[in-house]
Amino acid sequence: MARAASTVEAGDSAERILQILSESARLFATNGYDGTSMRDIAEACGISKSLLYHHFTDKDEIFARIALGSTRELYQFVFDRLPEGATPTERLRAFMVATGEYFQRYRWAWLASTSAFWSDPEQRRQKERMMWRDRYEGLVRTLIQQAIDAGEFRPLDVPLAGRLVLSALNWMHRWYKPDKGMPAPQIADAYFDMIFRGLRAE
């Protein structure tokens, strides 16, 4: 019976931490790091400050968890959705659509992480985020190179093409409105057609 109670408590704790991270990401993205206090986070979660401090030492720990976790989880989320046995072009499309899906699902964490990427004074965290960012960027370059090697794309500057893809995807947060227009994965799919199939009529 004690073990069952312990399992419930662990589940409740995990859900509470997820709630804190989600609400914090929204507040950081909306008000900025300096404009968000531990009191703001506690009130948004409907919990006491003492319970908030039970889970996190301070605001910096919450912010670091969001910023680093978002960068790492983006890579894993996209990588896990690349179809096995598909052509390089199909896998590249899946890369872009999965990025759009991640952005739509975890928009507040994306926004908070984007604002934090270059401003975190902690060098160790900065290096770790850069490592995951480089893996993500390396993945799109690998897919483009594989498409060239397979004869699906003409020879082109792979790093430049990779930056074009990532710039289109990363810029969405500046104008995307969840309640207007196409869903983010559909936008990413449209970007794929525009970038790799061109704008000219057949």
CSV table of C-alpha atoms in Angstrom, one decimal:
chain,number,residue,atom,x,y,z
A,1,MET,CA,0.0,0.0,0.0
A,2,ALA,CA,2.9,2.3,0.8
A,3,ARG,CA,4.5,1.6,-2.5
A,4,ALA,CA,1.2,2.5,-4.3
A,5,ALA,CA,1.0,5.7,-2.4
A,6,SER,CA,4.6,6.5,-3.3
A,7,THR,CA,3.9,5.9,-7.0
A,8,VAL,CA,1.0,8.3,-6.9
A,9,GLU,CA,3.1,10.9,-5.1
A,10,ALA,CA,5.8,10.6,-7.7
A,11,GLY,CA,3.3,10.9,-10.5
A,12,ASP,CA,1.8,14.0,-8.9
A,13,SER,CA,5.3,15.5,-8.5
A,14,ALA,CA,6.1,14.9,-12.2
A,15,GLU,CA,2.9,16.5,-13.3
A,16,ARG,CA,3.5,19.5,-11.0
A,17,ILE,CA,7.0,20.0,-12.4
A,18,LEU,CA,5.6,19.9,-15.9
A,19,GLN,CA,3.0,22.4,-15.0
A,20,ILE,CA,5.6,24.7,-13.4
A,21,LEU,CA,7.9,24.5,-16.5
A,22,SER,CA,5.0,25.1,-18.9
A,23,GLU,CA,3.7,28.1,-17.0
A,24,SER,CA,7.2,29.5,-16.5
A,25,ALA,CA,7.9,29.2,-20.2
A,26,ARG,CA,4.8,31.1,-21.0
A,27,LEU,CA,5.7,33.9,-18.5
A,28,PHE,CA,9.3,34.1,-19.6
A,29,ALA,CA,8.3,34.3,-23.3
A,30,THR,CA,5.7,36.9,-22.5
A,31,ASN,CA,7.3,39.0,-19.9
A,32,GLY,CA,11.0,38.2,-20.2
A,33,TYR,CA,13.3,36.7,-17.5
A,34,ASP,CA,13.7,39.9,-15.5
A,35,GLY,CA,9.9,40.6,-15.7
A,36,THR,CA,9.0,37.2,-14.2
A,37,SER,CA,9.3,36.5,-10.5
A,38,MET,CA,9.0,33.3,-8.5
A,39,ARG,CA,5.8,34.8,-7.1
A,40,ASP,CA,4.4,35.2,-10.6
A,41,ILE,CA,5.2,31.6,-11.4
A,42,ALA,CA,3.6,30.4,-8.2
A,43,GLU,CA,0.4,32.4,-8.8
A,44,ALA,CA,0.2,31.2,-12.4
A,45,CYS,CA,0.4,27.6,-11.2
A,46,GLY,CA,-2.0,28.1,-8.3
A,47,ILE,CA,0.5,27.0,-5.8
A,48,SER,CA,2.4,28.5,-2.8
A,49,LYS,CA,5.9,29.9,-3.2
A,50,SER,CA,7.1,27.3,-0.6
A,51,LEU,CA,5.8,24.5,-2.8
A,52,LEU,CA,7.5,26.1,-5.8
A,53,TYR,CA,10.8,26.3,-3.9
A,54,HIS,CA,10.3,22.6,-2.9
A,55,HIS,CA,10.7,21.7,-6.6
A,56,PHE,CA,13.2,24.4,-7.8
A,57,THR,CA,15.9,26.2,-6.0
A,58,ASP,CA,15.4,29.5,-7.8
A,59,LYS,CA,14.2,31.1,-11.0
A,60,ASP,CA,17.5,30.5,-12.7
A,61,GLU,CA,17.1,26.8,-12.3
A,62,ILE,CA,13.7,26.9,-13.9
A,63,PHE,CA,14.9,29.0,-16.8
A,64,ALA,CA,17.9,26.8,-17.4
A,65,ARG,CA,15.7,23.7,-17.4
A,66,ILE,CA,13.4,25.2,-20.0
A,67,ALA,CA,16.2,26.6,-22.3
A,68,LEU,CA,18.4,23.5,-22.3
A,69,GLY,CA,15.6,21.0,-22.3
A,70,SER,CA,13.9,22.7,-25.3
A,71,THR,CA,17.1,22.6,-27.4
A,72,ARG,CA,17.8,18.9,-26.5
A,73,GLU,CA,14.2,17.7,-26.9
A,74,LEU,CA,13.8,19.5,-30.2
A,75,TYR,CA,16.6,17.4,-31.7
A,76,GLN,CA,15.2,14.1,-30.2
A,77,PHE,CA,11.6,14.9,-31.2
A,78,VAL,CA,12.6,15.6,-34.8
A,79,PHE,CA,15.1,12.7,-35.1
A,80,ASP,CA,12.5,10.2,-33.8
A,81,ARG,CA,10.1,11.2,-36.6
A,82,LEU,CA,12.4,10.6,-39.5
A,83,PRO,CA,10.9,7.7,-41.4
A,84,GLU,CA,13.1,4.6,-41.8
A,85,GLY,CA,13.5,3.4,-45.3
A,86,ALA,CA,12.3,6.7,-46.9
A,87,THR,CA,14.2,8.7,-49.5
A,88,PRO,CA,16.5,11.5,-48.3
A,89,THR,CA,14.0,14.0,-49.7
A,90,GLU,CA,11.1,12.4,-47.8
A,91,ARG,CA,13.2,12.4,-44.6
A,92,LEU,CA,14.0,16.1,-45.1
A,93,ARG,CA,10.3,16.9,-45.5
A,94,ALA,CA,9.7,14.9,-42.3
A,95,PHE,CA,12.4,16.9,-40.6
A,96,MET,CA,10.7,20.2,-41.4
A,97,VAL,CA,7.2,19.0,-40.6
A,98,ALA,CA,8.4,17.6,-37.3
A,99,THR,CA,10.0,20.9,-36.4
A,100,GLY,CA,6.7,22.7,-37.1
A,101,GLU,CA,4.9,20.1,-35.0
A,102,TYR,CA,7.3,20.6,-32.1
A,103,PHE,CA,7.0,24.4,-32.3
A,104,GLN,CA,3.2,24.1,-32.3
A,105,ARG,CA,3.1,21.8,-29.3
A,106,TYR,CA,5.8,23.5,-27.2
A,107,ARG,CA,5.5,27.1,-28.5
A,108,TRP,CA,6.1,28.8,-25.1
A,109,ALA,CA,9.2,26.7,-24.3
A,110,TRP,CA,10.5,27.5,-27.9
A,111,LEU,CA,10.0,31.2,-27.4
A,112,ALA,CA,11.6,31.2,-23.9
A,113,SER,CA,14.5,29.1,-25.1
A,114,THR,CA,15.0,31.3,-28.2
A,115,SER,CA,15.3,34.5,-26.0
A,116,ALA,CA,17.6,32.7,-23.6
A,117,PHE,CA,19.9,31.1,-26.1
A,118,TRP,CA,22.6,33.8,-26.3
A,119,SER,CA,21.9,35.6,-23.1
A,120,ASP,CA,22.6,32.8,-20.5
A,121,PRO,CA,25.7,33.8,-18.5
A,122,GLU,CA,26.4,30.2,-17.4
A,123,GLN,CA,29.1,29.0,-19.9
A,124,ARG,CA,28.6,25.3,-19.2
A,125,ARG,CA,24.9,25.5,-20.1
A,126,GLN,CA,25.6,27.6,-23.1
A,127,LYS,CA,28.1,25.0,-24.4
A,128,GLU,CA,25.6,22.2,-23.9
A,129,ARG,CA,22.8,24.0,-25.7
A,130,MET,CA,25.3,24.8,-28.6
A,131,MET,CA,26.1,21.1,-28.8
A,132,TRP,CA,22.4,20.1,-29.2
A,133,ARG,CA,21.9,23.1,-31.6
A,134,ASP,CA,24.8,21.9,-33.7
A,135,ARG,CA,23.4,18.3,-33.8
A,136,TYR,CA,20.1,19.6,-35.0
A,137,GLU,CA,21.7,21.7,-37.7
A,138,GLY,CA,24.0,18.9,-38.6
A,139,LEU,CA,21.0,16.6,-39.1
A,140,VAL,CA,19.4,18.9,-41.8
A,141,ARG,CA,22.8,19.2,-43.5
A,142,THR,CA,23.2,15.5,-43.6
A,143,LEU,CA,19.8,15.0,-45.1
A,144,ILE,CA,20.5,17.6,-47.8
A,145,GLN,CA,23.8,16.0,-48.6
A,146,GLN,CA,22.2,12.6,-48.9
A,147,ALA,CA,19.6,13.9,-51.3
A,148,ILE,CA,22.4,15.3,-53.5
A,149,ASP,CA,24.3,12.0,-53.3
A,150,ALA,CA,21.1,10.2,-54.3
A,151,GLY,CA,20.6,12.5,-57.3
A,152,GLU,CA,17.4,13.9,-55.9
A,153,PHE,CA,18.9,17.4,-55.6
A,154,ARG,CA,21.3,19.2,-57.8
A,155,PRO,CA,24.8,19.9,-56.4
A,156,LEU,CA,24.5,23.0,-54.1
A,157,ASP,CA,26.1,24.7,-51.1
A,158,VAL,CA,24.9,22.4,-48.3
A,159,PRO,CA,25.6,24.7,-45.3
A,160,LEU,CA,23.9,27.5,-47.1
A,161,ALA,CA,20.9,25.4,-47.9
A,162,GLY,CA,20.7,24.2,-44.3
A,163,ARG,CA,20.7,27.8,-43.1
A,164,LEU,CA,17.9,28.6,-45.5
A,165,VAL,CA,15.8,25.8,-44.1
A,166,LEU,CA,16.5,26.6,-40.5
A,167,SER,CA,16.0,30.3,-41.0
A,168,ALA,CA,12.5,29.7,-42.4
A,169,LEU,CA,11.6,27.5,-39.5
A,170,ASN,CA,13.2,29.5,-36.7
A,171,TRP,CA,11.6,32.8,-37.9
A,172,MET,CA,8.0,31.4,-37.5
A,173,HIS,CA,7.9,32.5,-33.8
A,174,ARG,CA,8.1,36.1,-34.9
A,175,TRP,CA,4.7,36.1,-36.7
A,176,TYR,CA,2.9,32.8,-36.1
A,177,LYS,CA,-0.5,33.1,-34.5
A,178,PRO,CA,-2.0,29.8,-33.2
A,179,ASP,CA,-5.6,30.9,-33.8
A,180,LYS,CA,-5.0,32.3,-37.4
A,181,GLY,CA,-4.0,30.7,-40.6
A,182,MET,CA,-2.4,27.2,-41.2
A,183,PRO,CA,-1.1,25.0,-38.4
A,184,ALA,CA,2.7,25.2,-37.9
A,185,PRO,CA,3.4,21.7,-39.4
A,186,GLN,CA,1.4,22.6,-42.5
A,187,ILE,CA,3.4,25.8,-42.8
A,188,ALA,CA,6.7,23.8,-42.5
A,189,ASP,CA,5.4,21.5,-45.3
A,190,ALA,CA,4.6,24.5,-47.5
A,191,TYR,CA,8.1,25.9,-46.8
A,192,PHE,CA,9.5,22.5,-48.0
A,193,ASP,CA,7.7,22.8,-51.4
A,194,MET,CA,8.7,26.4,-51.8
A,195,ILE,CA,12.4,25.9,-51.0
A,196,PHE,CA,13.0,22.5,-52.8
A,197,ARG,CA,10.5,22.7,-55.6
A,198,GLY,CA,10.7,26.3,-56.3
A,199,LEU,CA,8.1,29.0,-57.0
A,200,ARG,CA,8.0,28.8,-60.8
A,201,ALA,CA,5.1,27.1,-62.6
A,202,GLU,CA,6.0,23.7,-64.2
